[in-house]
Amino acid sequence: MKKLNLSLVALAVAGSFAMPAQAAVLLGAKAGADAWYADAKVNDVRADDTNVQGSYYAAFEHFIPLVPNAKIRYTGVNSKGETTPKVEFTQYDLIAYYEILDNDLISFDIGLNLQKFDGCFGNNDFDEWQPAVYSDVRLGIPATPVSLFGTFSFGSYDDTSTVDAEAGVLFTLGLVAADLNFKAGYRVQDYDFAYFNTPGKFYNDGFFGGVEFNF
């Protein structure tokens, strides 16, 4: 609980610094989809079940000071290894964030992520919410359409901990009404669910590729 309270204080401070960056944006939106080639470990045992998992997201940004921007992301997760328990769940990330920096060389967002998990872990069904701290960074390479990005969510509450992180490269193609971004990178989920009487450790990682429209 202390960790969550500290996160809320940090977010409030960040919001006050973010006001000039927020004011520089009128209205904006982005939407994207990723295909993730992931392989899981369940309770520290590798499942060896690499499969394609989908992730979709949309974000909306505005000019109103102190009111955070909004982002939602959906990820479908499944693992059906021969020697590991079946794990299958949907994850919704409901994110409120502020822009701390936003220019051609660097953009930096920070906020809170309310994660919604709904599915099964072995013989246990679960439907739970978890709070997490969220950050997103993009670094542009001067004189090129290439940039580096990283997105990170970390939560620790009521004996459950969640880490969801990705990093990669983005190539931007400027269109008339929007930017079309091609993405490639690596994503890791490292979860320790404390919802069951049995261990609930889940680790999922692999490369992904995707596209994003930035309006």
Coordinates of C-alpha atoms in Angstrom, one line a residue:
M1 CA 0.0 0.0 0.0
K2 CA 2.9 2.4 0.8
K3 CA 4.3 1.7 -2.7
L4 CA 1.0 2.7 -4.3
N5 CA 0.7 5.9 -2.1
L6 CA 4.2 6.9 -3.2
S7 CA 3.3 6.3 -6.8
L8 CA 0.3 8.6 -6.4
V9 CA 2.4 11.4 -4.9
A10 CA 4.9 11.0 -7.7
L11 CA 2.2 11.2 -10.3
A12 CA 0.8 14.4 -8.8
V13 CA 4.2 16.0 -8.9
A14 CA 4.7 14.9 -12.5
G15 CA 1.3 16.3 -13.5
S16 CA 2.3 19.8 -12.3
F17 CA 5.5 19.7 -14.5
A18 CA 3.5 18.3 -17.4
M19 CA 1.2 21.3 -17.7
P20 CA 3.3 23.1 -20.4
A21 CA 3.7 20.0 -22.5
Q22 CA 0.0 19.2 -22.2
A23 CA -0.9 22.8 -23.3
A24 CA 1.2 22.4 -26.4
V25 CA -1.1 19.6 -27.7
L26 CA -4.5 20.5 -29.1
L27 CA -6.1 17.2 -29.9
G28 CA -4.3 14.0 -31.0
A29 CA -4.9 10.3 -31.2
K30 CA -3.1 7.1 -32.0
A31 CA -4.1 3.5 -32.5
G32 CA -2.0 0.4 -33.1
A33 CA -1.9 -3.4 -33.3
D34 CA 0.9 -5.8 -32.5
A35 CA 1.5 -9.5 -33.3
W36 CA 3.5 -11.0 -30.4
Y37 CA 5.4 -14.3 -30.8
A38 CA 5.5 -15.3 -27.1
D39 CA 6.6 -18.3 -25.1
A40 CA 5.6 -18.7 -21.5
K41 CA 7.0 -20.0 -18.2
V42 CA 4.4 -21.1 -15.7
N43 CA 5.6 -21.5 -12.1
D44 CA 9.2 -21.3 -13.4
V45 CA 8.8 -24.1 -15.9
R46 CA 9.1 -23.3 -19.6
A47 CA 6.0 -24.2 -21.5
D48 CA 7.7 -24.4 -25.0
D49 CA 4.4 -23.3 -26.6
T50 CA 5.4 -20.3 -28.8
N51 CA 2.3 -18.8 -30.4
V52 CA 1.1 -15.6 -31.8
Q53 CA -0.7 -13.4 -29.3
G54 CA -2.5 -10.1 -30.3
S55 CA -2.3 -6.7 -28.6
Y56 CA -4.3 -3.6 -29.6
Y57 CA -4.3 -0.1 -28.2
A58 CA -5.7 3.4 -28.7
A59 CA -4.8 6.7 -27.0
F60 CA -6.3 10.2 -26.9
E61 CA -4.4 13.4 -26.0
H62 CA -5.8 16.9 -25.4
F63 CA -4.9 20.4 -24.3
I64 CA -6.7 20.7 -21.0
P65 CA -4.2 21.3 -18.1
L66 CA -4.2 18.9 -15.1
V67 CA -6.6 16.5 -16.9
P68 CA -4.6 13.4 -17.9
N69 CA -4.5 11.8 -21.4
A70 CA -6.1 8.4 -21.8
K71 CA -4.9 5.1 -23.3
I72 CA -6.5 1.6 -23.4
R73 CA -4.7 -1.5 -24.4
Y74 CA -6.0 -5.1 -24.9
T75 CA -3.7 -8.2 -24.8
G76 CA -4.9 -11.8 -25.2
V77 CA -2.6 -14.3 -23.4
N78 CA -2.6 -18.0 -23.7
S79 CA -0.2 -20.8 -22.7
K80 CA -1.0 -24.5 -23.1
G81 CA 2.2 -26.4 -22.5
E82 CA 2.2 -30.1 -22.2
T83 CA 4.0 -30.1 -18.8
T84 CA 2.6 -26.8 -17.4
P85 CA -0.9 -25.7 -16.2
K86 CA -3.0 -24.0 -18.8
V87 CA -3.0 -20.2 -18.5
E88 CA -5.4 -18.1 -20.5
F89 CA -6.5 -14.6 -19.8
T90 CA -7.3 -11.2 -21.3
Q91 CA -5.5 -8.1 -20.0
Y92 CA -6.9 -4.6 -20.3
D93 CA -4.7 -1.7 -19.4
L94 CA -6.7 1.4 -18.6
I95 CA -4.1 4.2 -18.5
A96 CA -4.2 7.9 -17.4
Y97 CA -1.0 9.7 -18.2
Y98 CA 0.7 13.1 -18.5
E99 CA 3.2 14.2 -21.2
I100 CA 6.4 15.4 -19.4
L101 CA 8.3 16.0 -22.7
D102 CA 7.1 16.0 -26.3
N103 CA 9.4 17.1 -29.1
D104 CA 11.2 15.5 -32.2
L105 CA 14.1 14.1 -30.1
I106 CA 12.4 12.8 -27.0
S107 CA 8.9 12.2 -25.6
F108 CA 8.2 11.0 -22.1
D109 CA 4.9 10.1 -20.5
I110 CA 4.1 9.0 -17.0
G111 CA 0.9 7.9 -15.3
L112 CA -1.1 5.2 -13.6
N113 CA -2.3 2.0 -15.2
L114 CA -5.3 0.1 -13.8
Q115 CA -4.9 -3.5 -15.1
K116 CA -7.9 -5.8 -15.5
F117 CA -7.2 -9.6 -15.7
D118 CA -9.9 -12.1 -16.6
G119 CA -9.3 -15.8 -17.3
C120 CA -7.9 -19.0 -15.8
F121 CA -4.7 -20.2 -14.2
G122 CA -4.7 -24.0 -14.1
N123 CA -8.0 -25.0 -12.4
N124 CA -8.5 -21.5 -11.0
D125 CA -10.6 -18.8 -12.6
F126 CA -9.8 -15.2 -11.8
D127 CA -11.2 -11.8 -12.5
E128 CA -9.1 -9.1 -10.8
W129 CA -7.9 -5.5 -10.9
Q130 CA -4.4 -4.3 -10.2
P131 CA -2.9 -0.8 -10.0
A132 CA 0.5 0.0 -11.6
V133 CA 2.8 2.9 -12.5
Y134 CA 3.1 3.5 -16.2
S135 CA 5.8 5.2 -18.3
D136 CA 6.5 5.5 -22.0
V137 CA 9.7 6.9 -23.6
R138 CA 10.5 7.6 -27.3
L139 CA 14.0 8.7 -28.5
G140 CA 14.3 10.1 -32.0
I141 CA 17.5 9.5 -34.0
P142 CA 18.3 12.9 -35.6
A143 CA 17.9 13.2 -39.4
T144 CA 16.3 9.8 -39.7
P145 CA 12.7 8.5 -39.5
V146 CA 13.9 6.0 -36.9
S147 CA 13.3 6.2 -33.2
L148 CA 13.7 3.9 -30.1
F149 CA 10.9 3.3 -27.7
G150 CA 10.2 1.7 -24.3
T151 CA 7.0 1.2 -22.4
F152 CA 6.9 0.0 -18.8
S153 CA 4.2 -0.8 -16.2
F154 CA 5.0 -1.9 -12.7
G155 CA 2.6 -2.8 -9.9
S156 CA 2.9 -4.3 -6.4
Y157 CA -0.3 -4.5 -4.3
D158 CA -1.9 -7.0 -2.0
D159 CA 1.0 -9.6 -2.5
T160 CA 0.5 -9.5 -6.3
S161 CA 3.2 -8.0 -8.5
T162 CA 3.1 -7.2 -12.2
V163 CA 5.7 -6.1 -14.6
D164 CA 4.9 -5.5 -18.3
A165 CA 7.7 -4.0 -20.4
E166 CA 8.6 -3.7 -24.0
A167 CA 11.4 -2.0 -26.0
G168 CA 12.1 -1.7 -29.7
V169 CA 12.6 0.3 -32.9
L170 CA 10.0 2.4 -34.7
F171 CA 10.1 3.6 -38.3
T172 CA 7.9 6.5 -39.3
L173 CA 6.3 7.1 -42.7
G174 CA 4.7 10.5 -43.0
L175 CA 1.3 10.5 -44.6
V176 CA -1.1 13.4 -45.5
A177 CA -3.4 13.1 -42.5
A178 CA -1.3 10.9 -40.1
D179 CA 2.0 9.3 -39.4
L180 CA 2.3 5.5 -40.1
N181 CA 4.7 3.8 -37.7
F182 CA 6.1 0.4 -38.2
K183 CA 7.3 -1.3 -35.0
A184 CA 9.5 -4.2 -33.9
G185 CA 10.7 -5.1 -30.5
Y186 CA 10.7 -7.4 -27.5
R187 CA 8.0 -7.7 -24.8
V188 CA 8.1 -9.3 -21.3
Q189 CA 5.3 -10.0 -18.8
D190 CA 6.5 -11.1 -15.4
Y191 CA 3.5 -11.7 -13.1
D192 CA 3.2 -13.2 -9.6
F193 CA -0.6 -13.6 -9.0
A194 CA -1.5 -14.1 -5.3
Y195 CA -5.1 -14.8 -6.0
F196 CA -4.9 -18.6 -5.5
N197 CA -3.9 -21.1 -2.8
T198 CA -1.4 -22.6 -5.3
P199 CA 1.6 -20.7 -6.9
G200 CA 0.6 -18.3 -9.6
K201 CA 3.9 -17.3 -11.3
F202 CA 3.6 -16.4 -15.0
Y203 CA 6.4 -15.2 -17.3
N204 CA 5.8 -14.5 -21.0
D205 CA 8.3 -13.1 -23.4
G206 CA 9.1 -12.8 -27.1
F207 CA 9.5 -10.6 -30.2
F208 CA 6.7 -8.6 -31.7
G209 CA 5.9 -6.5 -34.8
G210 CA 3.2 -4.0 -35.4
V211 CA 1.8 -0.9 -37.0
E212 CA 0.6 2.4 -35.4
F213 CA -1.3 5.3 -36.8
N214 CA -0.5 8.7 -35.1
F215 CA -3.1 11.4 -36.0

